[in-house]
Coordinates of C-alpha atoms in Angstrom, one line a residue:
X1 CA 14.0 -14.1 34.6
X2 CA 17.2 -12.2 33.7
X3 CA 18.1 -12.7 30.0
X4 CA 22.1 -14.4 31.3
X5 CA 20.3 -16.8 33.1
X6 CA 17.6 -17.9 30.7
X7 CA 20.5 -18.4 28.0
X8 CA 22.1 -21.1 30.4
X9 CA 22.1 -24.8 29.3
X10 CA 20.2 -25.8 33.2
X11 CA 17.9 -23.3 32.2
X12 CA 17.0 -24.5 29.4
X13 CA 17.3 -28.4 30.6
X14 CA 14.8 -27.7 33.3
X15 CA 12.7 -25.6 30.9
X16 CA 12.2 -28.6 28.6
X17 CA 11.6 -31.2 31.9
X18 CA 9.1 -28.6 33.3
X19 CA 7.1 -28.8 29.4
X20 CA 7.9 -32.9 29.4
X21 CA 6.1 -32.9 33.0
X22 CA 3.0 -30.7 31.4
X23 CA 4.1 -27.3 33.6
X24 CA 3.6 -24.4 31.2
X25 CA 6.1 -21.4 31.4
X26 CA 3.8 -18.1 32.4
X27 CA 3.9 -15.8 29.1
X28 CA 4.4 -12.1 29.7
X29 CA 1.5 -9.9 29.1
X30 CA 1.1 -9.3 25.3
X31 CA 2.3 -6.3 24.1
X32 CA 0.6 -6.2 20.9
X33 CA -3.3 -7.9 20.2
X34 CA -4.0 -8.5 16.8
X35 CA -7.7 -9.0 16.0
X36 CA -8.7 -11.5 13.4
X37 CA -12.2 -12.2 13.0
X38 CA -12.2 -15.6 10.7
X39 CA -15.5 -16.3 8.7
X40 CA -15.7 -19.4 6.0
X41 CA -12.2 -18.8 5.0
X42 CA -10.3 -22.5 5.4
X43 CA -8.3 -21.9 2.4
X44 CA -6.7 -19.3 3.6
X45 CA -7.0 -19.2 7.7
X46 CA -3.4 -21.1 8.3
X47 CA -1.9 -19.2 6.3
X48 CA -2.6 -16.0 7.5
X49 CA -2.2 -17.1 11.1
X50 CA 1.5 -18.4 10.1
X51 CA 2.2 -14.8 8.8
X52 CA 1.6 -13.5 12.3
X53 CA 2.4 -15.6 14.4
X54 CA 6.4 -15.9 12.6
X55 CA 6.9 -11.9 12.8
X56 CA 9.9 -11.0 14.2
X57 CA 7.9 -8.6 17.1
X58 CA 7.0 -11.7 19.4
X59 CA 5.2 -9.9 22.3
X60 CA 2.2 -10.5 20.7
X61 CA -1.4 -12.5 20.9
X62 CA -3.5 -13.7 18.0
X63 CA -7.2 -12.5 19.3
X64 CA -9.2 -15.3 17.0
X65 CA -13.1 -14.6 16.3
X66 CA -14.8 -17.1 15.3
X67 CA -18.0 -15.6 13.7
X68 CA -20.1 -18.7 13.6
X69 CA -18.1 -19.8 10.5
X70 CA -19.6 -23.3 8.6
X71 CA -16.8 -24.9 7.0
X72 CA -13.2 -25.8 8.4
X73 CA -12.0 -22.5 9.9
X74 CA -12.5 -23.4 13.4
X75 CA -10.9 -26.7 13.3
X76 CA -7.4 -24.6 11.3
X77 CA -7.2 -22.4 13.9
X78 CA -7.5 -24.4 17.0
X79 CA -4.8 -26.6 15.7
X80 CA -2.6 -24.1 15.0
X81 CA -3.2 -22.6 19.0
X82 CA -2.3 -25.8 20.3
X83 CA 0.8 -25.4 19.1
X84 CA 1.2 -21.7 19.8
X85 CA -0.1 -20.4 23.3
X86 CA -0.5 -16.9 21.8
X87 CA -3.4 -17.4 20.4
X88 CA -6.8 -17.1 21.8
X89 CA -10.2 -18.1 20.2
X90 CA -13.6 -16.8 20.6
X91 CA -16.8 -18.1 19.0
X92 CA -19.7 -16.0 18.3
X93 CA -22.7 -16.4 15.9
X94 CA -22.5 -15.2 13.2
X95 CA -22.5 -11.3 13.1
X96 CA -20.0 -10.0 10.4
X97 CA -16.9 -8.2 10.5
X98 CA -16.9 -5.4 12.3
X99 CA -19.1 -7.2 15.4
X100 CA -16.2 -9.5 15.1
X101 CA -13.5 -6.9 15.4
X102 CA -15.1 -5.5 18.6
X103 CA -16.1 -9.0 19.9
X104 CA -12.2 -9.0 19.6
X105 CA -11.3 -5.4 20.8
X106 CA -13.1 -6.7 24.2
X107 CA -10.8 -9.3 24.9
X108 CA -7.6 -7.7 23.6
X109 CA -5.1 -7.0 26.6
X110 CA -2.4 -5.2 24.9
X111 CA -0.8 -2.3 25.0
X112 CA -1.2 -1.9 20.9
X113 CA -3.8 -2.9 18.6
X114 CA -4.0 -4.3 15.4
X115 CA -6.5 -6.2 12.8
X116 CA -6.1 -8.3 10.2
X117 CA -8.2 -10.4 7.8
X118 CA -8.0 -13.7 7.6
X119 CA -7.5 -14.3 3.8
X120 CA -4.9 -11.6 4.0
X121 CA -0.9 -12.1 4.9
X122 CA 0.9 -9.8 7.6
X123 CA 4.5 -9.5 6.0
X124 CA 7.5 -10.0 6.9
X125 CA 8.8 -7.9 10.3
X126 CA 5.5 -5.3 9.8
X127 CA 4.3 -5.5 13.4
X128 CA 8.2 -4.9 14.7
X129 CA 8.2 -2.0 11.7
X130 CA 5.4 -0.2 13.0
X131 CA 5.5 -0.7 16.9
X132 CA 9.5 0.3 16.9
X133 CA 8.6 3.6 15.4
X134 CA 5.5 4.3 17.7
X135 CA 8.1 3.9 20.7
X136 CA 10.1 6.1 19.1
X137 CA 7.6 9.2 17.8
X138 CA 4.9 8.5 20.8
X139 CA 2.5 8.7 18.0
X140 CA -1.5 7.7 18.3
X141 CA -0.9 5.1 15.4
X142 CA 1.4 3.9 12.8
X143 CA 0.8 2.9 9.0
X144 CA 2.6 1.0 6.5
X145 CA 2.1 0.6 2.7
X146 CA 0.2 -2.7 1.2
X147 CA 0.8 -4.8 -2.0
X148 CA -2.3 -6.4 -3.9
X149 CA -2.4 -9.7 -5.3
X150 CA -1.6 -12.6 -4.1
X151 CA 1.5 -14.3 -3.3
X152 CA 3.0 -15.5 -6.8
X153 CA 2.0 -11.6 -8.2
X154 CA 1.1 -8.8 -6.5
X155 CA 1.9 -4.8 -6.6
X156 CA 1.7 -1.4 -5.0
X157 CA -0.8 0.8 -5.9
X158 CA 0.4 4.4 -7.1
X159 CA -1.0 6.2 -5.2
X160 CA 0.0 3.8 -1.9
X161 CA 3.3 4.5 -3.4
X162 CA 2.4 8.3 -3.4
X163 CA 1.5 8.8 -0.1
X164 CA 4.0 6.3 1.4
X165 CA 6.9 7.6 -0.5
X166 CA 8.8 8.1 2.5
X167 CA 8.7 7.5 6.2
X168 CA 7.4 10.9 8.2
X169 CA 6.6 10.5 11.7
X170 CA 4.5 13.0 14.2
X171 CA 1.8 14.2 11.3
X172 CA -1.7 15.0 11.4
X173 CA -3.9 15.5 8.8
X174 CA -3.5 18.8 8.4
X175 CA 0.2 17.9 7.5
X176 CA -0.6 14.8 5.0
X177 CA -4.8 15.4 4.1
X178 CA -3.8 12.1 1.2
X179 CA -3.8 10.2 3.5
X180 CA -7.8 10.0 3.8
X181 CA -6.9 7.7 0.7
X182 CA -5.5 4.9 3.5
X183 CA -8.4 3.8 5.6
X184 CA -8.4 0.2 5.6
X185 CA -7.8 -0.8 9.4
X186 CA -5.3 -3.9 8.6
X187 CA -2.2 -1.7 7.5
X188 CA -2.3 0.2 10.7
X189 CA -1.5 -0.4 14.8
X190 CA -3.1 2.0 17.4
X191 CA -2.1 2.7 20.9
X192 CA -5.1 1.0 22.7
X193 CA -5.2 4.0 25.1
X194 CA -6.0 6.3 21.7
X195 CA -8.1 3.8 20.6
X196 CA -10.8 4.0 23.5
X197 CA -10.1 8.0 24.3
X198 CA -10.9 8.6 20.9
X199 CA -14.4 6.3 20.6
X200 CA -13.6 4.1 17.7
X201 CA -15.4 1.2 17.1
X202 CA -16.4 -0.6 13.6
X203 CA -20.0 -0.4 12.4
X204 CA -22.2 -3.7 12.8
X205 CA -24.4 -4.8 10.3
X206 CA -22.7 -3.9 7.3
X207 CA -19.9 -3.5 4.5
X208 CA -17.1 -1.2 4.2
X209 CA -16.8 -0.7 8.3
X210 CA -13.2 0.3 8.1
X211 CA -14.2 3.5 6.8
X212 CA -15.5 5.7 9.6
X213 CA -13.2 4.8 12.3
X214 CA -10.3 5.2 10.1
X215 CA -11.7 8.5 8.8
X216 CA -12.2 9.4 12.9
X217 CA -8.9 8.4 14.0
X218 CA -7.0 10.6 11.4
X219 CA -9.1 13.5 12.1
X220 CA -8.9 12.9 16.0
X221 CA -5.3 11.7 16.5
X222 CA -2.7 14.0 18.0
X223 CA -0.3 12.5 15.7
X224 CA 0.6 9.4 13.7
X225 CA 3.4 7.8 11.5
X226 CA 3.6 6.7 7.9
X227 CA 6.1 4.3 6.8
X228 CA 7.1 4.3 3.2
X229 CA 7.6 -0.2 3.5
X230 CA 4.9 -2.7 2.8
X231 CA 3.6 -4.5 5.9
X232 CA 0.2 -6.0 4.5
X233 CA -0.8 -8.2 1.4
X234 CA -4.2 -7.6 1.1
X235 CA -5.1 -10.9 -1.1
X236 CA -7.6 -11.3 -4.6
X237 CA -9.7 -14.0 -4.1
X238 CA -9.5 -16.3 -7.1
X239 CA -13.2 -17.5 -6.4
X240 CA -14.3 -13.6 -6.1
X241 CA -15.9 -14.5 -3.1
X242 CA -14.4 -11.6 -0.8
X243 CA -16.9 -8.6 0.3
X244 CA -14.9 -6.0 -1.4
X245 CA -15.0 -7.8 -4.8
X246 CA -18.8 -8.1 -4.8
X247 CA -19.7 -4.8 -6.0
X248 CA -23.0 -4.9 -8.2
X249 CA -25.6 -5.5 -5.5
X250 CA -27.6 -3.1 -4.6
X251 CA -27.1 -4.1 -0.9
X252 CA -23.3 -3.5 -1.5
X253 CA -23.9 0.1 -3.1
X254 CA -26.5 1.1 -0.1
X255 CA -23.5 0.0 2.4
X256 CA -21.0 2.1 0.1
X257 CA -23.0 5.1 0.3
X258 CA -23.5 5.2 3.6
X259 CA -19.9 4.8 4.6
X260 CA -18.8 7.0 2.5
X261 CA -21.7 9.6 3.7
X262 CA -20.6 9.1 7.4
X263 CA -16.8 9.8 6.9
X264 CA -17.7 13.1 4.8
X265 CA -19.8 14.1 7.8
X266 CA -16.9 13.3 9.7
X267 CA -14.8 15.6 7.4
X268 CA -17.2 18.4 7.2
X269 CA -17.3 18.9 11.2
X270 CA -13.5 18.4 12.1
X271 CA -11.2 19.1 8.7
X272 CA -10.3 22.3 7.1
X273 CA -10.4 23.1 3.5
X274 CA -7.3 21.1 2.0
X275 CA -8.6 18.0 4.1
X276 CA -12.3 18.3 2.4
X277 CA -10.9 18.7 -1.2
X278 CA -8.9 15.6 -0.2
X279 CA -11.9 13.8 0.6
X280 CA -13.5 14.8 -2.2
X281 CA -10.6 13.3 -4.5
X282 CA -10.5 10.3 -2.7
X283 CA -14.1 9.5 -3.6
X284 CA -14.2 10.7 -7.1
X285 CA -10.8 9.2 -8.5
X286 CA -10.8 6.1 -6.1
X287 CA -13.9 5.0 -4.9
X288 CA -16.7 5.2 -7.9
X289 CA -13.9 3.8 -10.5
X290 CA -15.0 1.0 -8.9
X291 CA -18.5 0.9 -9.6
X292 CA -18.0 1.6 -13.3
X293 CA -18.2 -1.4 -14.5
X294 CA -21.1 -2.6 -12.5
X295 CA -23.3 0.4 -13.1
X296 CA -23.5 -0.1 -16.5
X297 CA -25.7 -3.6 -16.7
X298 CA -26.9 -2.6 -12.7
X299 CA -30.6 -2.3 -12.2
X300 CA -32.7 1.2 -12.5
X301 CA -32.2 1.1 -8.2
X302 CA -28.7 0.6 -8.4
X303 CA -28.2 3.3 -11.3
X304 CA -30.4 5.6 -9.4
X305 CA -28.4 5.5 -5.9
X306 CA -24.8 5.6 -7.6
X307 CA -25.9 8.8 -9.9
X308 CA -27.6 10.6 -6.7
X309 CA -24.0 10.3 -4.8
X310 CA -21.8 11.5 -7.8
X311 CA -24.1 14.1 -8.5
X312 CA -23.6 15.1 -5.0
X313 CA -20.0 15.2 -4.7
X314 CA -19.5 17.0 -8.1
X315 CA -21.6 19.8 -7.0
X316 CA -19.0 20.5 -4.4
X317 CA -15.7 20.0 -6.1
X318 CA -13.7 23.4 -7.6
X319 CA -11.7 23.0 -10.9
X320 CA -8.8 22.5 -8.5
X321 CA -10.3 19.3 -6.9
X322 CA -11.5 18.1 -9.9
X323 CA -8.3 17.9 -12.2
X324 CA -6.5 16.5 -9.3
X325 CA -8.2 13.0 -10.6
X326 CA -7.3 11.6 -13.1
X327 CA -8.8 11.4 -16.7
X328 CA -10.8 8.1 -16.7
X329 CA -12.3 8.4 -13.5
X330 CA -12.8 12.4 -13.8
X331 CA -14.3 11.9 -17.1
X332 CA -16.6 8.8 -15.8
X333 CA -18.0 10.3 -13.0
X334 CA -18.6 13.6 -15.0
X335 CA -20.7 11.2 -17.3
X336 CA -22.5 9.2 -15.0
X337 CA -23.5 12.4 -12.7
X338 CA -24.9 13.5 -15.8
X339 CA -26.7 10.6 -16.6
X340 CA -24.4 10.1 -20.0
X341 CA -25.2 6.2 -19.5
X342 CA -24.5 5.4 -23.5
X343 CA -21.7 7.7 -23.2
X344 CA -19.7 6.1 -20.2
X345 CA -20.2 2.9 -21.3
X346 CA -18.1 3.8 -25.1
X347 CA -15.3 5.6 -22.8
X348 CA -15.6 2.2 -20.6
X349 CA -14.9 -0.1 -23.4
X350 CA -12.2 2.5 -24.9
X351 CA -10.3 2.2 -21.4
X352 CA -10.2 -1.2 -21.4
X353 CA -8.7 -1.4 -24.9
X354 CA -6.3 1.2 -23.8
X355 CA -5.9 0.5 -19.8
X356 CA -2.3 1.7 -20.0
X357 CA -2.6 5.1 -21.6
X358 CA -5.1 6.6 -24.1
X359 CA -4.1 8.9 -27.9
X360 CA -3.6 12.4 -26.5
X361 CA -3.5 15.4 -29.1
X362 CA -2.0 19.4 -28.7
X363 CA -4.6 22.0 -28.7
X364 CA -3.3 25.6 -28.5
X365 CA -0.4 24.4 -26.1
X366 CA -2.3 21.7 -23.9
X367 CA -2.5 18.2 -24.5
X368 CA -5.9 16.5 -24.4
X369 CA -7.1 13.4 -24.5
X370 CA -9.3 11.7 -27.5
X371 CA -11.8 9.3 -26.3
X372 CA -15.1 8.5 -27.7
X373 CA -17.4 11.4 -26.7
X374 CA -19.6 11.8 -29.6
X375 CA -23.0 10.5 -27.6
X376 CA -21.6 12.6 -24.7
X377 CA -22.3 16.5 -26.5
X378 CA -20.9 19.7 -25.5
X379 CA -18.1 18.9 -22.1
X380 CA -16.0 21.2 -19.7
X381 CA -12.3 21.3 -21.5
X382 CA -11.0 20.3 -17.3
X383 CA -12.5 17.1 -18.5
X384 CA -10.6 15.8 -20.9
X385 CA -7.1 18.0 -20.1
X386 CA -4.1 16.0 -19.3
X387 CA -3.0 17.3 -15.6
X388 CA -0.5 16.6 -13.3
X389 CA -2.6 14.0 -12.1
X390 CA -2.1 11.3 -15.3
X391 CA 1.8 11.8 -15.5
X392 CA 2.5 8.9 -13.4
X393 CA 6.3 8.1 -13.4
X394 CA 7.5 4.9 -14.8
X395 CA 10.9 3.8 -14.9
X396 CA 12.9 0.2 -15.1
X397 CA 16.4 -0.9 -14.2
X398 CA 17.4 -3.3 -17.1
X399 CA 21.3 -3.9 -16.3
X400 CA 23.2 -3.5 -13.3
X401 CA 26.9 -4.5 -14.4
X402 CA 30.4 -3.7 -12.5
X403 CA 33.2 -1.7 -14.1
X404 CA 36.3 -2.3 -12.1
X405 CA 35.1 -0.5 -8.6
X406 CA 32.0 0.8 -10.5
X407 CA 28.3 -0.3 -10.6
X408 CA 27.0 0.7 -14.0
X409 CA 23.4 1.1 -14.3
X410 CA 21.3 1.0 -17.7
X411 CA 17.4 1.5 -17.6
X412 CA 14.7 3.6 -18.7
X413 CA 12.2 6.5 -16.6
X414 CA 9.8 8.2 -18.3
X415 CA 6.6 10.3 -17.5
X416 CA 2.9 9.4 -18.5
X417 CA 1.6 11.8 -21.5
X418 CA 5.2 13.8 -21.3
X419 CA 7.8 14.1 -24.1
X420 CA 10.7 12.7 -23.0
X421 CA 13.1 15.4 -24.2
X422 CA 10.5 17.9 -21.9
X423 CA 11.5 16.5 -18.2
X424 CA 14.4 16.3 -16.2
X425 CA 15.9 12.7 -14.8
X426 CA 18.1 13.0 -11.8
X427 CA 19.0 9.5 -10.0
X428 CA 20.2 9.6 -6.4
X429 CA 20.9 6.9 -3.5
X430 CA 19.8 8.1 0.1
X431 CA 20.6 6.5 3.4
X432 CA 17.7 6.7 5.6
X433 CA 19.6 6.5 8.7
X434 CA 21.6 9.0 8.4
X435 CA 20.0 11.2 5.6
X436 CA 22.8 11.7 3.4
X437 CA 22.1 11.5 -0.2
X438 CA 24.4 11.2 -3.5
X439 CA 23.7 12.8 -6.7
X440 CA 24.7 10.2 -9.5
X441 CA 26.4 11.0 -13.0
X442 CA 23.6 10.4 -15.6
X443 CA 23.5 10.1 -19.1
X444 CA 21.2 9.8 -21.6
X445 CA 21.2 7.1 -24.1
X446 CA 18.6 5.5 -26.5
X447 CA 16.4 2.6 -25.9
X448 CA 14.4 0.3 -28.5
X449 CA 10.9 1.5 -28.2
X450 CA 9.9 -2.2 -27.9
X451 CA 11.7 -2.3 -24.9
X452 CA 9.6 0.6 -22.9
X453 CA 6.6 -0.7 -21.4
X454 CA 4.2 -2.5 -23.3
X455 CA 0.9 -0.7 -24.1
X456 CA 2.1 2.8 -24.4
X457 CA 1.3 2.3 -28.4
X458 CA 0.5 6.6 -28.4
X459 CA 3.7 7.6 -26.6
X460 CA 7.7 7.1 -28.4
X461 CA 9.3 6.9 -24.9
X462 CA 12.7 5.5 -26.7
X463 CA 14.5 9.0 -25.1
X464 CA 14.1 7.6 -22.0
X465 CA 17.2 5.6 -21.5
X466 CA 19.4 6.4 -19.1
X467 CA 23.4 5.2 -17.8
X468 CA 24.2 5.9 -14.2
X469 CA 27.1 5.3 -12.6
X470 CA 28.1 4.4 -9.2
X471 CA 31.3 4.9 -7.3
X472 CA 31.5 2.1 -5.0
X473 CA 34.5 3.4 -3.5
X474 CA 32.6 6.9 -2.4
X475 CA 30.2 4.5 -1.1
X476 CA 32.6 2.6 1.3
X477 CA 33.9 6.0 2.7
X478 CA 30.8 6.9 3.3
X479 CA 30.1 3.9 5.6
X480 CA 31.2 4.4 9.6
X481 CA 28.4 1.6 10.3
X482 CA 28.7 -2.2 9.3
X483 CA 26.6 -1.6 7.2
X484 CA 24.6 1.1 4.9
X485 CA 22.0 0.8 2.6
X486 CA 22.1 3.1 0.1
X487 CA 18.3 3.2 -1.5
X488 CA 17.7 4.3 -5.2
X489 CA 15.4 7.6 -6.0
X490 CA 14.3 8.2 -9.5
X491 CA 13.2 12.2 -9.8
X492 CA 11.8 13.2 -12.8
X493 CA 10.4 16.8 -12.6
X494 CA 8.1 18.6 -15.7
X495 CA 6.4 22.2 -15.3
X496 CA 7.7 22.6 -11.7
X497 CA 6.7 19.3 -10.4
X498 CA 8.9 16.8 -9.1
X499 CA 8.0 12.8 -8.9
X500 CA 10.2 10.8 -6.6
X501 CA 9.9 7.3 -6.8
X502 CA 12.1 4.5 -7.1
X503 CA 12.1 2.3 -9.4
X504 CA 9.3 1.2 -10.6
X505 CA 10.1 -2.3 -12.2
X506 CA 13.0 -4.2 -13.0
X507 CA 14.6 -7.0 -15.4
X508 CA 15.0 -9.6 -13.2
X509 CA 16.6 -11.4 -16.3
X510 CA 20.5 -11.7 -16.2
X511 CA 22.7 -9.4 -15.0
X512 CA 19.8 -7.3 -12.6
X513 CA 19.0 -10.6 -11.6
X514 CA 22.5 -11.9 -10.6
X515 CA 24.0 -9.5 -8.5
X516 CA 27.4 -10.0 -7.6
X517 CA 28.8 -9.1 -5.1
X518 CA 32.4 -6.6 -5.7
X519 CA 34.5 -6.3 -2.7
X520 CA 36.2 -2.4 -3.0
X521 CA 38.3 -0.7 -0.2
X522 CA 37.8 -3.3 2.0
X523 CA 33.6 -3.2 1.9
X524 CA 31.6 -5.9 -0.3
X525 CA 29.3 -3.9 -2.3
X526 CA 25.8 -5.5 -4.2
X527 CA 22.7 -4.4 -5.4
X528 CA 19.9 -5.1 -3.3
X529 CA 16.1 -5.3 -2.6
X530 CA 13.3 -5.3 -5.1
X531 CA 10.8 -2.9 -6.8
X532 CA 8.2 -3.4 -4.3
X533 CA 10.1 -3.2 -1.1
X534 CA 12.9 -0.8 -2.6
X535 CA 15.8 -1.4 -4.6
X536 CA 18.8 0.1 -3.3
X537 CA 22.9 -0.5 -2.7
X538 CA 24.0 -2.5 0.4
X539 CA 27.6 -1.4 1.7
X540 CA 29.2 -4.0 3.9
X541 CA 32.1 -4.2 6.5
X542 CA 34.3 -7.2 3.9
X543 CA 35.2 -10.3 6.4
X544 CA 39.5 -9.8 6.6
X545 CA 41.3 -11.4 3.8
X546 CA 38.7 -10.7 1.5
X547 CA 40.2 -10.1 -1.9
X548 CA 39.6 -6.3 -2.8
X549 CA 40.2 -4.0 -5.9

């Protein structure tokens, strides 16, 4: 029916006398099918559902599997489809998660496909984020970012915020091999009509099943898009009863392997050099740090397996690959390939007194690290180097305050294992719509050391204060559209390379927190967003007869 006449009070008097009589309005053919195979999970079913079912994309249908859960599940989620026609339940036995997700797949009738878990949370506006820019590009798939957590705390991984740093649409691999890092299927929604041309489906019978259809659809797809916003919170239990927090089974570490084995196969046969070494990163400075702490009280079987694989995978990594990970996990899986058990364990415990950055010293030029290596003997000097790889960029917006018609900024940025006075700071906003940029006035002031992030005992980062200033004037001339939001970019470059981030934390405390609004040239002007999502300047049309400097 034509949108005028749907919006017309009869309509909608007959509409409600037609649902009064029991006569239910035919639904238009879902556009999107989101798969969510539900298992034991009644603490957390409703509220996952909710988080799909309120996205602002409404073309949708919930495809509920029920895979022979025992407790309350079922009972949840059939409550919440009576009230919802989009959603759709089938019951299996039990047969785990990826049976589920294919049991789902089968009944699926849209256009798109996407998964979720059910003791995660779809954010806000992530299916509308990811389907409008498929219709756009004509990509095989789109993927956003994903916090970790739960809802009261939760953050972005670095390297999520690495390899989602900006939005890039019509890649492949070739363009973006990182990406290999991202193969969790709830982050992502295919074109069903990829989906089945390229053969996915999930594994049945065991753990980790996301891995080799990701791995297969990245190598296989035409194209895809990467969004640089969040659209998934992928939840910590607090029981620690979710698959991918039990890790010291030997069950779990057979599963591992053999995912892991099948995507590298995968890799091998179908992805050039720069997509292997990517691989190859992926499992040594993501995947075994895992493990680390579960190897060292595992049984001789467990040991044995874990040991075999890094062995493997270190006999085909260059120098290049290998200081492309960084220290603690390079230097772990160095020791554990070698069987350096005693070893591992005293740079284990070391990290965990010193999780947030460990005493470096100069030899001839290059900084090092100093762990505990004296069980270890003799070591490669790649091992303990600091590369590019550990200087993560941190940085902190502490005051945001107005001068007249400016927004002064105060904060800190600094780089991991890098003297301050050794890197340059350059702040800039950027409108994403457009693609203009602005270059802000910066200068350098102190900070109290006690002020820079906690932990860094080894590193005087009190030279990393900064002072911005914004025009908010410029800003306003800047803006043809109601509205423009200006997003913040922190680049900090050392030795050639340049980090882009923005900013990594902030005071929420007093006047970060506060944010007033300043009306300037006739546009209202106010700092905006969050770490997570973005923190950035929104530039307003002013209603008339707002009062303006």
């Amino acid at each position: 029916m034509p949108t005028t006449i749907a919006r017309t009070p009869l309509y909608r008097r007959l509409r409600s006398r037609l649902r009064r009589l029991g006569v239910r309005q035919r639904r238009p053919t879902p556009l999107l099918s989101v798969v969510l195979p539900v298992y034991d999970v009644e603490g957390y079913i409703e509220a996952c559902m909710e988080s799909i079912l309120s996205q602002s994309f409404r073309r949708l249908e919930v495809v509920v599997v029920d895979d022979g859960s025992t407790d309350r599940s079922p009972e949840i989620a059939w409550r919440v489809a009576e009230r919802d026609p989009r959603v759709r339940i089938i019951r299996q036995d039990n047969a785990g998660l990826g049976a589920a997700r294919n049991t789902g797949l089968r009944h699926a009738q849209g256009r798109y496909v996407a998964f979720a878990d059910s003791d995660d949370i779809v954010l806000p506006h992530a299916y509308r984020e990811l389907i409008r820019t498929l219709e756009t590009s004509g990509s095989d798939f789109a993927v956003g970012g994903f916090r970790r957590g739960d809802e009261e705390r939760s953050h972005v991984p670095d390297w999520v915020q690495r390899v989602h740093a900006a939005k890039r649409t019509g890649l492949t691999i070739e363009d973006h091999p990182e990406m290999l890092l991202d193969i969790t299927a709830w982050n992502k929604v295919f074109r069903r009509s990829f989906w089945d041309a390229a053969g996915l489906e999930f594994p049945e019978g065991v753990r980790y099943e996301d891995q080799v259809p990701m791995t297969k659809a990245f190598l296989a797809a035409s194209s895809f898009d990467v969004l640089k916003s969040q659209v998934y919170l992928w939840r910590t239990r607090g029981d620690g009863t979710s698959i991918t927090q039990q890790k010291a089974t030997v069950a779990d570490i057979r599963d591992r392997l053999a995912s892991q084995t099948g995507s590298y196969d995968l890799v091998r046969a179908h992805g050039s050099e720069p997509v292997r070494r990517a691989w190859l990163v992926k499992l040594f400075g993501y995947d075994f740090p895992g493990y680390f702490e579960a190897v060292l009280s595992a049984p001789e079987e467990y040991w044995a397996l874990l040991r075999e694989q890094m062995t493997r995978i270190r006999a085909e990594m260059s120098d290049d690959a290998l200081t492309s990970v960084t220290v603690y996990p390079r230097l772990m899986s160095w020791l554990l390939a070698d069987g350096l058990r005693d070893a591992a364990e005293a740079v284990f415990v070391f990290n965990q007194r010193h999780a947030r950055g460990w005493p470096t010293i100069d030899q001839d030029g290059v900084r090092v690290v100093c762990p505990p290596l004296e069980a270890a003997g003799p070591l490669p000097a790649t091992l303990t180097t600091v590369t590019a790889a550990d200087r993560h960029p941190r940085s902190r917006l502490l005051e945001a305050l107005w001068d007249g018609s400016t927004l002064v900024l105060r904060g800190y940025a600094f780089l991991m294992y890098v003297d301050d006075d050794d890197r340059e700071l350059c702040l800039r906003l950027v409108d994403d719509a457009s693609g203009r940029h602005i270059e802000l006035p910066v200068t350098a002031r102190g900070v109290p050391r006690a002020e820079v992030q906690p932990g860094r005992e080894f590193e005087d980062h009190s030279g990393s204060g900064f002072e911005a200033r914004v025009d908010a004037g410029s800003l306003g001339r800047c803006a043809d559209e109601v509205q423009v939001t200006w997003r913040f970019e922190v680049v900090q470059t050392f030795q050639g390379v340049v980090r882009t981030t923005g900013f990594t934390s902030v005071e929420n405390r007093g006047s970060v927190g506060v944010r007033h609004t300043r009306v300037v040239d006739g546009h209202a002007v106010r700092l905006w967003g969050t770490a997570a999502r973005g923190l950035a300047v929104r530039v307003r049309r002013a209603r008339a007869g707002a009062a303006t400097l």
